[in-house]
PDB file of C-alpha atoms in Angstrom:
ATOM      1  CA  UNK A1362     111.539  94.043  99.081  1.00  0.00           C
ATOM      2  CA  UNK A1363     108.756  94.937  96.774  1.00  0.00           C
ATOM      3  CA  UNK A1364     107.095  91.690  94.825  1.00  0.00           C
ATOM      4  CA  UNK A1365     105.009  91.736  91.374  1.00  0.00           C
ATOM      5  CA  UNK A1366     101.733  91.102  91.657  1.00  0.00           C
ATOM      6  CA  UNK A1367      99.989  90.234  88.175  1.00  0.00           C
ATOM      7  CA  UNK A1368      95.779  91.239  89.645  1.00  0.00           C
ATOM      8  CA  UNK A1369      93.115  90.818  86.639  1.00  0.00           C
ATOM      9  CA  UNK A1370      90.309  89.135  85.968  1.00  0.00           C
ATOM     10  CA  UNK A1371      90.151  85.830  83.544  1.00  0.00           C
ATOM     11  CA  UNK A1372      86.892  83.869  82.389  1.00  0.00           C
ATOM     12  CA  UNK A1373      86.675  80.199  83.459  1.00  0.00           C
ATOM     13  CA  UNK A1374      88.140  79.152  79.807  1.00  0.00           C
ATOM     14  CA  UNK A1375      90.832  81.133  80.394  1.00  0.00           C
ATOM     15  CA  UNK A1376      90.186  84.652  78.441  1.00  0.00           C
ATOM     16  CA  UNK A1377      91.421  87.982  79.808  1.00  0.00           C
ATOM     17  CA  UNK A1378      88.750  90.027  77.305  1.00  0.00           C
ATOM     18  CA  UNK A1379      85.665  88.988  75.368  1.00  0.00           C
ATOM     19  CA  UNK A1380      85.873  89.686  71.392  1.00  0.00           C
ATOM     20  CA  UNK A1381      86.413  93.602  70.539  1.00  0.00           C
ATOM     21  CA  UNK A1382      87.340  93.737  73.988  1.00  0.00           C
ATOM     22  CA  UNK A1383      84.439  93.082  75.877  1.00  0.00           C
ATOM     23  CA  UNK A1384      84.704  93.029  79.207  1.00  0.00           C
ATOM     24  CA  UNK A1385      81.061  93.111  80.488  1.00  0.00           C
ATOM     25  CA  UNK A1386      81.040  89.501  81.776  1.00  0.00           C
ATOM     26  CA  UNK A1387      83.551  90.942  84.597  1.00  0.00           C
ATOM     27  CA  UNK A1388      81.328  89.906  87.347  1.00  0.00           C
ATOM     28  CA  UNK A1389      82.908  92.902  90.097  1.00  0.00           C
ATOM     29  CA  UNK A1390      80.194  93.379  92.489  1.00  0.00           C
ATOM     30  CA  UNK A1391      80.739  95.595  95.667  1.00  0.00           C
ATOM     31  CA  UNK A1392      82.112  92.573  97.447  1.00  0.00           C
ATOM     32  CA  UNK A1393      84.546  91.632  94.556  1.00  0.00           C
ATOM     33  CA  UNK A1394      85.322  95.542  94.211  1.00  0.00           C
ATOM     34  CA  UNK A1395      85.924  96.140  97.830  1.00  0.00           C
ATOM     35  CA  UNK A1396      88.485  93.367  97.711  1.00  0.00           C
ATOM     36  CA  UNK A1397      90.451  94.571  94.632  1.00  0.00           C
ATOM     37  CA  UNK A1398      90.710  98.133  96.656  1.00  0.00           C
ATOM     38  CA  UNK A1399      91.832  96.381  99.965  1.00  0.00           C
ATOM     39  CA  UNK A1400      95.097  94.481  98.083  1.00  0.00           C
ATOM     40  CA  UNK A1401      95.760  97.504  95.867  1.00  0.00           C
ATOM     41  CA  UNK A1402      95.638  99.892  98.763  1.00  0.00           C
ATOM     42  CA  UNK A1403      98.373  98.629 100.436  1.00  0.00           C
ATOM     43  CA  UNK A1404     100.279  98.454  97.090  1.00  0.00           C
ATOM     44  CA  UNK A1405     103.237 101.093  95.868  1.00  0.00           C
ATOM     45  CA  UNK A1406     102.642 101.389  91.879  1.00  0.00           C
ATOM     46  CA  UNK A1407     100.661  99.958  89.235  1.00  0.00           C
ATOM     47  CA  UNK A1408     102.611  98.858  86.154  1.00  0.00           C
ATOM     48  CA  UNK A1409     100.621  98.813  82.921  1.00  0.00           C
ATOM     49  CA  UNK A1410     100.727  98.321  79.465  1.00  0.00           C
ATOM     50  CA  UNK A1411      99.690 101.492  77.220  1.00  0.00           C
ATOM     51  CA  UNK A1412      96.102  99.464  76.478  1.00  0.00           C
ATOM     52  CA  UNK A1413      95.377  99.201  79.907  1.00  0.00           C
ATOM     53  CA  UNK A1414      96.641 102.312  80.918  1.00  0.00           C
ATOM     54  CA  UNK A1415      94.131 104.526  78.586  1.00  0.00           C
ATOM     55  CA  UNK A1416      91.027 102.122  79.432  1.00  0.00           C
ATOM     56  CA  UNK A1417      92.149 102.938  82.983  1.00  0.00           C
ATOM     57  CA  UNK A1418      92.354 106.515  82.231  1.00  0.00           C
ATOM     58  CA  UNK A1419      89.282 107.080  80.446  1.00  0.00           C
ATOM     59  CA  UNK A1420      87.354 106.607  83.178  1.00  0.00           C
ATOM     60  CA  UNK A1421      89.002 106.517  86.763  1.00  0.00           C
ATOM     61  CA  UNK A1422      90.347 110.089  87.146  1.00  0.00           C
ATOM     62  CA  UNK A1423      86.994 111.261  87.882  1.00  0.00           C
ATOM     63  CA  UNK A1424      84.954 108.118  88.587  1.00  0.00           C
ATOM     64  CA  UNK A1425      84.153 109.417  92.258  1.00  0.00           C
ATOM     65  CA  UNK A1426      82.644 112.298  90.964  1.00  0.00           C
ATOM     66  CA  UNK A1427      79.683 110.557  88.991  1.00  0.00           C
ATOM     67  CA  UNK A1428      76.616 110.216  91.166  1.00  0.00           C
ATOM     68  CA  UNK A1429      76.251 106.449  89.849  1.00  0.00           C
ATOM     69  CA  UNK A1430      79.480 105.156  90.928  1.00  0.00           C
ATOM     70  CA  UNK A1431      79.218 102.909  93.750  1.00  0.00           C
ATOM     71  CA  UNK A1432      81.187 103.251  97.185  1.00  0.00           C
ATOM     72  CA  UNK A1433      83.998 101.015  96.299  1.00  0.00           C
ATOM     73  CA  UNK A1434      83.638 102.596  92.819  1.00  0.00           C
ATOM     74  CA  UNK A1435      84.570 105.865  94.325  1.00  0.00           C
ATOM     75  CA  UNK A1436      87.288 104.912  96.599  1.00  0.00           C
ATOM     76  CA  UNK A1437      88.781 102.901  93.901  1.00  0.00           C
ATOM     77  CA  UNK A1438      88.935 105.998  91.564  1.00  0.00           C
ATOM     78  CA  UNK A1439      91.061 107.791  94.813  1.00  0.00           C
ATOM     79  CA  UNK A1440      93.488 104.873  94.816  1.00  0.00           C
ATOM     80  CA  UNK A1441      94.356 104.495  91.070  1.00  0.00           C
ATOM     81  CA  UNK A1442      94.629 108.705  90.800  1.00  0.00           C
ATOM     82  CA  UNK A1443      96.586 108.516  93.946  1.00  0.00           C
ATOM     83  CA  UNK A1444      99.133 105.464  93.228  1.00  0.00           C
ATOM     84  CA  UNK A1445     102.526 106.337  90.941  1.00  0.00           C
ATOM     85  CA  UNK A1446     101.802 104.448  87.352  1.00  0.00           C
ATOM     86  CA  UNK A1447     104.395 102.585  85.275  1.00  0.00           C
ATOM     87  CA  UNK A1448     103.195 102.591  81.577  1.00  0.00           C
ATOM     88  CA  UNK A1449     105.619 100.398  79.426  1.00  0.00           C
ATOM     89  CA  UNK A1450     104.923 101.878  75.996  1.00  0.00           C
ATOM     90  CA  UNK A1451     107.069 102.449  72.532  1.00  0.00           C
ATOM     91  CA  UNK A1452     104.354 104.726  71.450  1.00  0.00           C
ATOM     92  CA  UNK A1453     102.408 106.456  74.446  1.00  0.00           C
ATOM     93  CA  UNK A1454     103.875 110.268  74.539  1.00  0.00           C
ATOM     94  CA  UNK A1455     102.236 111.411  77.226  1.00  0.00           C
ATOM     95  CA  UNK A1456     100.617 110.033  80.632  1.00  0.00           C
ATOM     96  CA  UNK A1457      98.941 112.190  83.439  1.00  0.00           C
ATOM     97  CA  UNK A1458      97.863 111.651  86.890  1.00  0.00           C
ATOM     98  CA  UNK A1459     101.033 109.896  87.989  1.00  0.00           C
ATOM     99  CA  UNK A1460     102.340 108.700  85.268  1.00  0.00           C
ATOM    100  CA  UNK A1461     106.052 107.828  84.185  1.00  0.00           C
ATOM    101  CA  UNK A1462     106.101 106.354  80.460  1.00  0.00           C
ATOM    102  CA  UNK A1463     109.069 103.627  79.982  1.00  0.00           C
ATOM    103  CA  UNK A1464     109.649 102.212  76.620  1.00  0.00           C
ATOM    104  CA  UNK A1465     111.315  99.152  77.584  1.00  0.00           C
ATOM    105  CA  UNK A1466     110.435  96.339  80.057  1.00  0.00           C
ATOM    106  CA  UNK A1467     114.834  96.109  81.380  1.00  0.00           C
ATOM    107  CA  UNK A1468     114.791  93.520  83.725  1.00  0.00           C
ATOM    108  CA  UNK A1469     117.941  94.828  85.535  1.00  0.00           C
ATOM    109  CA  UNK A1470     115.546  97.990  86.567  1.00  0.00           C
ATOM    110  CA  UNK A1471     112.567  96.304  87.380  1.00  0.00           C
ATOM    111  CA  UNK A1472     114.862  94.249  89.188  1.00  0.00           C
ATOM    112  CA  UNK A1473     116.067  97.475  91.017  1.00  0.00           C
ATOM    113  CA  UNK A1474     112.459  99.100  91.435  1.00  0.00           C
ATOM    114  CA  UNK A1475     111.939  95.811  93.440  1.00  0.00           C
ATOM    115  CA  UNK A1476     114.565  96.276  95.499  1.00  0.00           C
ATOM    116  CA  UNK A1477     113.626  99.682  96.905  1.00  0.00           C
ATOM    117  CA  UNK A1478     111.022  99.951  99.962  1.00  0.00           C
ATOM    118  CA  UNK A1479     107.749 100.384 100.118  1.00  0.00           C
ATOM    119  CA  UNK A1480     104.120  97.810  98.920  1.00  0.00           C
ATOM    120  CA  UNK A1481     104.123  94.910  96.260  1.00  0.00           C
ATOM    121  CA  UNK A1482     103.348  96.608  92.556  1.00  0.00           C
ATOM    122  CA  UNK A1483     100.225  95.378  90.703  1.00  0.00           C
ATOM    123  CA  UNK A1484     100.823  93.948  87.224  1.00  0.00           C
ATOM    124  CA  UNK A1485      98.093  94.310  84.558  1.00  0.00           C
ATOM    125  CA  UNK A1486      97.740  94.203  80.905  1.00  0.00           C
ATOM    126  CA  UNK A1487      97.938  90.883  78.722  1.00  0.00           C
ATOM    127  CA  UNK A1488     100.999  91.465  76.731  1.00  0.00           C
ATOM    128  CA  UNK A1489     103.088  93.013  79.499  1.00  0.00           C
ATOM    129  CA  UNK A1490     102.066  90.328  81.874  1.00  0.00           C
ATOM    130  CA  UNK A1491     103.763  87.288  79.433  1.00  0.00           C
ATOM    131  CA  UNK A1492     106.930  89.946  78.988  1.00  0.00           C
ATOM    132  CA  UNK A1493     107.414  89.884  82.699  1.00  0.00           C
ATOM    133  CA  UNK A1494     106.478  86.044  82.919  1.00  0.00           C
ATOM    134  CA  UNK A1495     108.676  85.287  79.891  1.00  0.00           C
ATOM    135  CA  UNK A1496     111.368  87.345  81.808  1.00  0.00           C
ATOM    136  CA  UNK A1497     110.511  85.641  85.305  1.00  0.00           C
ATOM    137  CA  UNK A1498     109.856  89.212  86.915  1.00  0.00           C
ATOM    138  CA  UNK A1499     106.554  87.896  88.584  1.00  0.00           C
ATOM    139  CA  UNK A1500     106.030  87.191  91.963  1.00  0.00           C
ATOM    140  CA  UNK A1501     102.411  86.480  92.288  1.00  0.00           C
ATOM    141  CA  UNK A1502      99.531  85.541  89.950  1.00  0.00           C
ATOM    142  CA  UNK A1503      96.363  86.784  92.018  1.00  0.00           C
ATOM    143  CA  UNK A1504      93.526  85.518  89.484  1.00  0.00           C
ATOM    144  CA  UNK A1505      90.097  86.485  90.010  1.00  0.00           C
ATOM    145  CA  UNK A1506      88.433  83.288  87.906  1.00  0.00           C
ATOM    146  CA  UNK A1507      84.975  84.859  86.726  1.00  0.00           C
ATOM    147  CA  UNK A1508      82.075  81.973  86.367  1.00  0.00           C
ATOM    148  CA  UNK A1509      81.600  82.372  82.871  1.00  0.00           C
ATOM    149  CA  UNK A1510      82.818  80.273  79.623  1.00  0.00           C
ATOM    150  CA  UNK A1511      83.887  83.398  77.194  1.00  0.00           C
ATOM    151  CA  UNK A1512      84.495  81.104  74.180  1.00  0.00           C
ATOM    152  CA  UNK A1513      86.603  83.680  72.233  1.00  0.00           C
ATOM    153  CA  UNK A1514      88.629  86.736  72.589  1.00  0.00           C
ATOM    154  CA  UNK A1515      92.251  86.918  74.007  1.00  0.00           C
ATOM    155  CA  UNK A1516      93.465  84.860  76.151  1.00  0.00           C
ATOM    156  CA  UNK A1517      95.562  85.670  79.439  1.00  0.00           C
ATOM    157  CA  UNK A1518      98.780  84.007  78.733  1.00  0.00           C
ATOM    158  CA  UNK A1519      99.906  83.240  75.632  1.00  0.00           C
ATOM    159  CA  UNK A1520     102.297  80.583  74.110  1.00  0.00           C
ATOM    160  CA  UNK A1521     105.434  80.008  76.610  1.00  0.00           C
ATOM    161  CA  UNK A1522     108.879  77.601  75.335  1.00  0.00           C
ATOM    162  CA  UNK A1523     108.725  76.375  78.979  1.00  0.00           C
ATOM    163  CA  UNK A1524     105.804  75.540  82.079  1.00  0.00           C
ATOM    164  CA  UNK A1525     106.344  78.014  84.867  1.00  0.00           C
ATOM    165  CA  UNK A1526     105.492  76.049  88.134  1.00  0.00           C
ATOM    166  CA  UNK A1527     103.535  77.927  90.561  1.00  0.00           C
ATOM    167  CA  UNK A1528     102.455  76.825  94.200  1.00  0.00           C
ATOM    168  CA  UNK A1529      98.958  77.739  95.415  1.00  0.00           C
ATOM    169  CA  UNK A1530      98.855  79.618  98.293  1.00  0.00           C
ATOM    170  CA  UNK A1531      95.452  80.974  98.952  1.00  0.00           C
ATOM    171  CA  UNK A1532      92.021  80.371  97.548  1.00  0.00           C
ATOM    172  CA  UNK A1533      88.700  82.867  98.424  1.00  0.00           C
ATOM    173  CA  UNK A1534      85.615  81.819  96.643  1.00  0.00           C
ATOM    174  CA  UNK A1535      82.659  85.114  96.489  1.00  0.00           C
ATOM    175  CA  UNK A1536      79.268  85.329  96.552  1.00  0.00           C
ATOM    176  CA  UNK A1537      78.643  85.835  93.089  1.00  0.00           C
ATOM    177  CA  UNK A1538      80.772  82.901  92.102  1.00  0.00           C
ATOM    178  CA  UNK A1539      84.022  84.263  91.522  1.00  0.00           C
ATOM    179  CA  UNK A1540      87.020  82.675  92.709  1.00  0.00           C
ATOM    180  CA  UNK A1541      90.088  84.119  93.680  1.00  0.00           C
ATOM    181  CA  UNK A1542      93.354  81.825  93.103  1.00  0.00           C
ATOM    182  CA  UNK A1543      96.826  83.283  94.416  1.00  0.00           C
ATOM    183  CA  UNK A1544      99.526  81.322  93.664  1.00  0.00           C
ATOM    184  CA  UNK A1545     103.456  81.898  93.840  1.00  0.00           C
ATOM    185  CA  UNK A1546     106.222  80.608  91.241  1.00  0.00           C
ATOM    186  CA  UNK A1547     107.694  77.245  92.893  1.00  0.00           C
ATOM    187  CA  UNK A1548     111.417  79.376  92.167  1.00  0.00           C
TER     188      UNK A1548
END
């Protein structure tokens, strides 16, 4: 059975972007990058909210092709072109390089898309995140907790009518200062 994996990036005080949405305090060195391509390797989709989706876009379809990219850079840009891509979107029209567009987050067919065989599916984008928490679709929350204090911007999760427990089951601490916390829902 396939799991949800929510994978992104959060400051210490708990924002997912900076204001205008900055995200230049991402501290992703080649360590930090190299690790993000080993878990998403082995993964069988990337599910995405339309935001995230055209950042992604803008940039990775051809990111091994620019002389400056670095090696994990490059073989990141392989695995995102690669990968099938869930966008969850009322307004997107169109989506290339692997790309079905879904208008609806239906629990019953995530539920099913689960079900079928194959990696764990990574999870990104703010607002889509707190649908599938709200909905209890998530498996794992793999933070990468960046060493800085953002002060303003938007925040990761939002406002919730209930806690949702969650059991740590793996730390990883990088040289640059980042920490990686996985932890599970305590279902």
């Amino acid at each position: 059975m396939r799991r949800i994996v929510v994978l992104l990036s959060v400051s210490l005080d708990g924002y997912f972007e900076g204001p205008d949405r900055d995200l230049s305090w991402h501290l992703v060195d080649e360590e930090v990058h190299t690790e993000f391509n080993r878990v998403l390797a082995g993964m069988s989709a990337f599910l995405d909210g339309r935001v995230t989706y055209e950042l992604m876009a803008e940039f990775w379809p051809t990111a091994d092709e620019d002389p400056e990219s670095t090696p994990s850079m490059a073989e990141f840009a392989g695995i995102w072109r690669d990968m099938p891509k869930i966008v969850y979107s009322r307004t997107l029209e169109k989506a290339d390089w692997n790309t079905t567009v879904v208008r609806e987050v239906d629990p019953d067919e995530v539920r099913r898309l689960t079900a079928q065989p194959g990696g764990d599916m990574a999870l990104g984008g703010a607002d889509l995140v707190d649908t599938f928490r709200r909905l209890d679709l998530v498996d794992e929350y793999r933070l990468y907790v960046h060493p800085v204090l953002v002060g303003s911007g938007r925040r990761l999760f939002g406002p919730a009518d209930a806690p949702t427990d969650l059991r740590l089951v793996e730390t990883r601490t990088f040289g640059n200062g980042v920490v990686m916390l996985r932890h599970e829902p305590a279902r």
